[in-house]
mmCIF file of C-alpha atoms in Angstrom:
data_model
loop_
_atom_site.group_PDB
_atom_site.id
_atom_site.type_symbol
_atom_site.label_atom_id
_atom_site.label_comp_id
_atom_site.label_asym_id
_atom_site.label_seq_id
_atom_site.Cartn_x
_atom_site.Cartn_y
_atom_site.Cartn_z
ATOM 1 C CA UNK J 1 34.446 8.270 68.483
ATOM 2 C CA UNK J 2 32.287 8.531 71.518
ATOM 3 C CA UNK J 3 32.080 12.316 71.207
ATOM 4 C CA UNK J 4 30.890 11.894 67.562
ATOM 5 C CA UNK J 5 28.198 9.489 68.586
ATOM 6 C CA UNK J 6 27.069 11.778 71.454
ATOM 7 C CA UNK J 7 26.998 14.761 69.058
ATOM 8 C CA UNK J 8 24.904 12.789 66.528
ATOM 9 C CA UNK J 9 22.308 11.589 69.133
ATOM 10 C CA UNK J 10 22.138 15.061 70.619
ATOM 11 C CA UNK J 11 21.573 16.540 67.205
ATOM 12 C CA UNK J 12 18.742 14.020 66.489
ATOM 13 C CA UNK J 13 17.139 14.823 69.803
ATOM 14 C CA UNK J 14 17.198 18.526 69.006
ATOM 15 C CA UNK J 15 16.118 18.219 65.361
ATOM 16 C CA UNK J 16 13.479 15.544 65.754
ATOM 17 C CA UNK J 17 10.884 17.599 67.598
ATOM 18 C CA UNK J 18 11.202 20.400 64.966
ATOM 19 C CA UNK J 19 10.747 17.830 62.232
ATOM 20 C CA UNK J 20 7.595 16.559 63.789
ATOM 21 C CA UNK J 21 6.426 20.148 64.291
ATOM 22 C CA UNK J 22 7.111 20.953 60.670
ATOM 23 C CA UNK J 23 5.252 17.818 59.464
ATOM 24 C CA UNK J 24 2.298 18.707 61.626
ATOM 25 C CA UNK J 25 2.371 22.288 60.350
ATOM 26 C CA UNK J 26 2.376 21.077 56.763
ATOM 27 C CA UNK J 27 -0.467 18.813 57.537
ATOM 28 C CA UNK J 28 -2.421 21.786 59.058
ATOM 29 C CA UNK J 29 -1.638 23.769 55.954
ATOM 30 C CA UNK J 30 -2.941 20.947 53.734
ATOM 31 C CA UNK J 31 -6.105 20.751 55.900
ATOM 32 C CA UNK J 32 -6.719 24.492 55.634
ATOM 33 C CA UNK J 33 -6.253 24.442 51.854
ATOM 34 C CA UNK J 34 -8.875 21.773 51.642
ATOM 35 C CA UNK J 35 -11.276 23.592 53.936
ATOM 36 C CA UNK J 36 -13.997 25.616 52.230
ATOM 37 C CA UNK J 37 -13.800 29.382 52.427
ATOM 38 C CA UNK J 38 -17.069 29.450 54.300
ATOM 39 C CA UNK J 39 -15.711 27.165 57.068
ATOM 40 C CA UNK J 40 -12.642 29.316 57.378
ATOM 41 C CA UNK J 41 -14.655 32.369 57.697
ATOM 42 C CA UNK J 42 -16.815 30.797 60.252
ATOM 43 C CA UNK J 43 -13.830 29.671 62.359
ATOM 44 C CA UNK J 44 -12.201 33.078 62.111
ATOM 45 C CA UNK J 45 -15.396 34.931 62.876
ATOM 46 C CA UNK J 46 -16.349 32.685 65.722
ATOM 47 C CA UNK J 47 -12.947 32.337 67.165
ATOM 48 C CA UNK J 48 -13.635 28.634 67.649
ATOM 49 C CA UNK J 49 -11.379 25.649 66.703
ATOM 50 C CA UNK J 50 -11.993 22.067 67.307
ATOM 51 C CA UNK J 51 -12.179 22.527 71.071
ATOM 52 C CA UNK J 52 -14.749 25.311 70.754
ATOM 53 C CA UNK J 53 -16.724 23.197 68.374
ATOM 54 C CA UNK J 54 -16.731 20.303 70.864
ATOM 55 C CA UNK J 55 -18.066 22.553 73.590
ATOM 56 C CA UNK J 56 -20.783 23.926 71.324
ATOM 57 C CA UNK J 57 -21.840 20.329 70.442
ATOM 58 C CA UNK J 58 -21.780 19.425 74.089
ATOM 59 C CA UNK J 59 -23.885 22.421 75.171
ATOM 60 C CA UNK J 60 -26.413 21.687 72.343
ATOM 61 C CA UNK J 61 -26.896 18.142 73.717
ATOM 62 C CA UNK J 62 -27.621 19.593 77.151
ATOM 63 C CA UNK J 63 -30.896 21.274 76.021
ATOM 64 C CA UNK J 64 -30.121 24.591 77.614
ATOM 65 C CA UNK J 65 -32.913 27.032 78.374
ATOM 66 C CA UNK J 66 -32.872 30.367 76.569
ATOM 67 C CA UNK J 67 -31.561 32.045 79.707
ATOM 68 C CA UNK J 68 -28.805 29.473 80.180
ATOM 69 C CA UNK J 69 -27.827 29.855 76.558
ATOM 70 C CA UNK J 70 -27.556 33.658 76.938
ATOM 71 C CA UNK J 71 -25.454 33.242 80.049
ATOM 72 C CA UNK J 72 -23.063 30.795 78.377
ATOM 73 C CA UNK J 73 -22.791 33.090 75.432
ATOM 74 C CA UNK J 74 -21.887 36.000 77.670
ATOM 75 C CA UNK J 75 -19.218 33.931 79.409
ATOM 76 C CA UNK J 76 -17.742 32.871 76.031
ATOM 77 C CA UNK J 77 -17.739 36.449 74.739
ATOM 78 C CA UNK J 78 -16.114 37.817 77.934
ATOM 79 C CA UNK J 79 -13.351 35.204 77.789
ATOM 80 C CA UNK J 80 -12.656 35.325 74.009
ATOM 81 C CA UNK J 81 -10.364 38.360 74.107
ATOM 82 C CA UNK J 82 -8.305 36.946 76.863
ATOM 83 C CA UNK J 83 -7.897 33.588 75.173
ATOM 84 C CA UNK J 84 -7.059 35.106 71.856
ATOM 85 C CA UNK J 85 -4.434 37.291 73.498
ATOM 86 C CA UNK J 86 -2.849 34.344 75.091
ATOM 87 C CA UNK J 87 -2.865 32.309 71.845
ATOM 88 C CA UNK J 88 -1.130 35.134 70.093
ATOM 89 C CA UNK J 89 1.445 35.433 72.835
ATOM 90 C CA UNK J 90 2.041 31.589 72.594
ATOM 91 C CA UNK J 91 2.450 31.845 68.890
ATOM 92 C CA UNK J 92 5.032 34.684 69.192
ATOM 93 C CA UNK J 93 6.854 32.759 71.909
ATOM 94 C CA UNK J 94 6.912 29.625 69.621
ATOM 95 C CA UNK J 95 8.506 31.651 66.875
ATOM 96 C CA UNK J 96 10.966 33.142 69.341
ATOM 97 C CA UNK J 97 11.858 29.596 70.463
ATOM 98 C CA UNK J 98 12.532 28.528 66.936
ATOM 99 C CA UNK J 99 14.712 31.489 66.377
ATOM 100 C CA UNK J 100 16.659 30.759 69.498
ATOM 101 C CA UNK J 101 17.304 27.173 68.444
ATOM 102 C CA UNK J 102 18.445 28.284 65.042
ATOM 103 C CA UNK J 103 20.795 30.962 66.545
ATOM 104 C CA UNK J 104 23.878 30.577 68.742
ATOM 105 C CA UNK J 105 21.914 31.377 71.840
ATOM 106 C CA UNK J 106 23.159 29.765 75.057
ATOM 107 C CA UNK J 107 21.293 26.961 76.754
ATOM 108 C CA UNK J 108 20.041 29.138 79.686
ATOM 109 C CA UNK J 109 18.459 31.636 77.309
ATOM 110 C CA UNK J 110 16.629 28.770 75.536
ATOM 111 C CA UNK J 111 15.510 27.295 78.867
ATOM 112 C CA UNK J 112 14.232 30.626 80.001
ATOM 113 C CA UNK J 113 12.133 31.020 76.803
ATOM 114 C CA UNK J 114 10.890 27.515 77.165
ATOM 115 C CA UNK J 115 9.758 28.301 80.689
ATOM 116 C CA UNK J 116 7.920 31.479 79.401
ATOM 117 C CA UNK J 117 6.098 29.389 76.899
ATOM 118 C CA UNK J 118 5.117 26.860 79.532
ATOM 119 C CA UNK J 119 3.726 29.681 81.679
ATOM 120 C CA UNK J 120 1.717 30.977 78.769
ATOM 121 C CA UNK J 121 0.256 27.539 78.067
ATOM 122 C CA UNK J 122 -0.592 27.105 81.712
ATOM 123 C CA UNK J 123 -2.383 30.452 81.767
ATOM 124 C CA UNK J 124 -4.403 29.412 78.696
ATOM 125 C CA UNK J 125 -5.312 26.085 80.390
ATOM 126 C CA UNK J 126 -6.281 27.716 83.506
ATOM 127 C CA UNK J 127 -8.480 30.227 81.610
ATOM 128 C CA UNK J 128 -10.274 27.288 79.906
ATOM 129 C CA UNK J 129 -10.747 25.645 83.321
ATOM 130 C CA UNK J 130 -12.266 28.805 84.811
ATOM 131 C CA UNK J 131 -14.748 29.086 81.854
ATOM 132 C CA UNK J 132 -15.735 25.477 82.465
ATOM 133 C CA UNK J 133 -16.386 26.319 86.070
ATOM 134 C CA UNK J 134 -18.443 29.313 85.194
ATOM 135 C CA UNK J 135 -20.600 27.312 82.725
ATOM 136 C CA UNK J 136 -20.945 24.520 85.306
ATOM 137 C CA UNK J 137 -22.571 26.982 87.719
ATOM 138 C CA UNK J 138 -25.306 27.731 85.107
ATOM 139 C CA UNK J 139 -26.186 23.966 84.615
ATOM 140 C CA UNK J 140 -28.661 22.071 86.548
ATOM 141 C CA UNK J 141 -27.583 18.887 88.443
ATOM 142 C CA UNK J 142 -29.114 16.813 85.606
ATOM 143 C CA UNK J 143 -27.361 18.674 82.928
ATOM 144 C CA UNK J 144 -24.025 18.287 84.764
ATOM 145 C CA UNK J 145 -24.555 14.571 84.937
ATOM 146 C CA UNK J 146 -25.412 14.393 81.252
ATOM 147 C CA UNK J 147 -22.343 16.529 80.414
ATOM 148 C CA UNK J 148 -20.070 14.079 82.284
ATOM 149 C CA UNK J 149 -21.655 11.224 80.460
ATOM 150 C CA UNK J 150 -21.268 12.840 77.067
ATOM 151 C CA UNK J 151 -17.602 13.756 77.799
ATOM 152 C CA UNK J 152 -16.906 10.195 78.911
ATOM 153 C CA UNK J 153 -18.433 8.761 75.696
ATOM 154 C CA UNK J 154 -16.338 11.139 73.642
ATOM 155 C CA UNK J 155 -13.205 10.082 75.494
ATOM 156 C CA UNK J 156 -14.051 6.354 75.033
ATOM 157 C CA UNK J 157 -14.617 6.924 71.194
ATOM 158 C CA UNK J 158 -11.417 8.839 70.906
ATOM 159 C CA UNK J 159 -9.075 6.444 72.766
ATOM 160 C CA UNK J 160 -10.849 3.147 72.266
ATOM 161 C CA UNK J 161 -12.316 3.431 68.773
#
């Protein structure tokens, strides 16, 4: 009886994350279907999702000079290919992980694939951080202070409102 309960709990722990992932994926599909073709084309052409849109809005609120705007755009263009490559690798790794879970792969193989995914996500996060540092170097001290204030306001609205 105990083995049956352990198996049932283990199965739930394995299946639950995939159920959540599938529900989120369906939600994303529904959102995409309700998005206008112009918005989809803009996102594809610009390579910007919500995170990129938030950065754009933040930069607009900082009243950048023309020279600063050009420098920021150059940084974003320079990093876009690297970020896109990493996102594609993460997507492929996620699909591989799903295949391994569905197969009879051993636990060590699944752990190894999980670690590979963690490393890719860390690389993407580090890449974003480096971009922020590069942009920070372009900003004046006043713009840096204003950026911190705007980010804090956004954080408060997101988690308190």
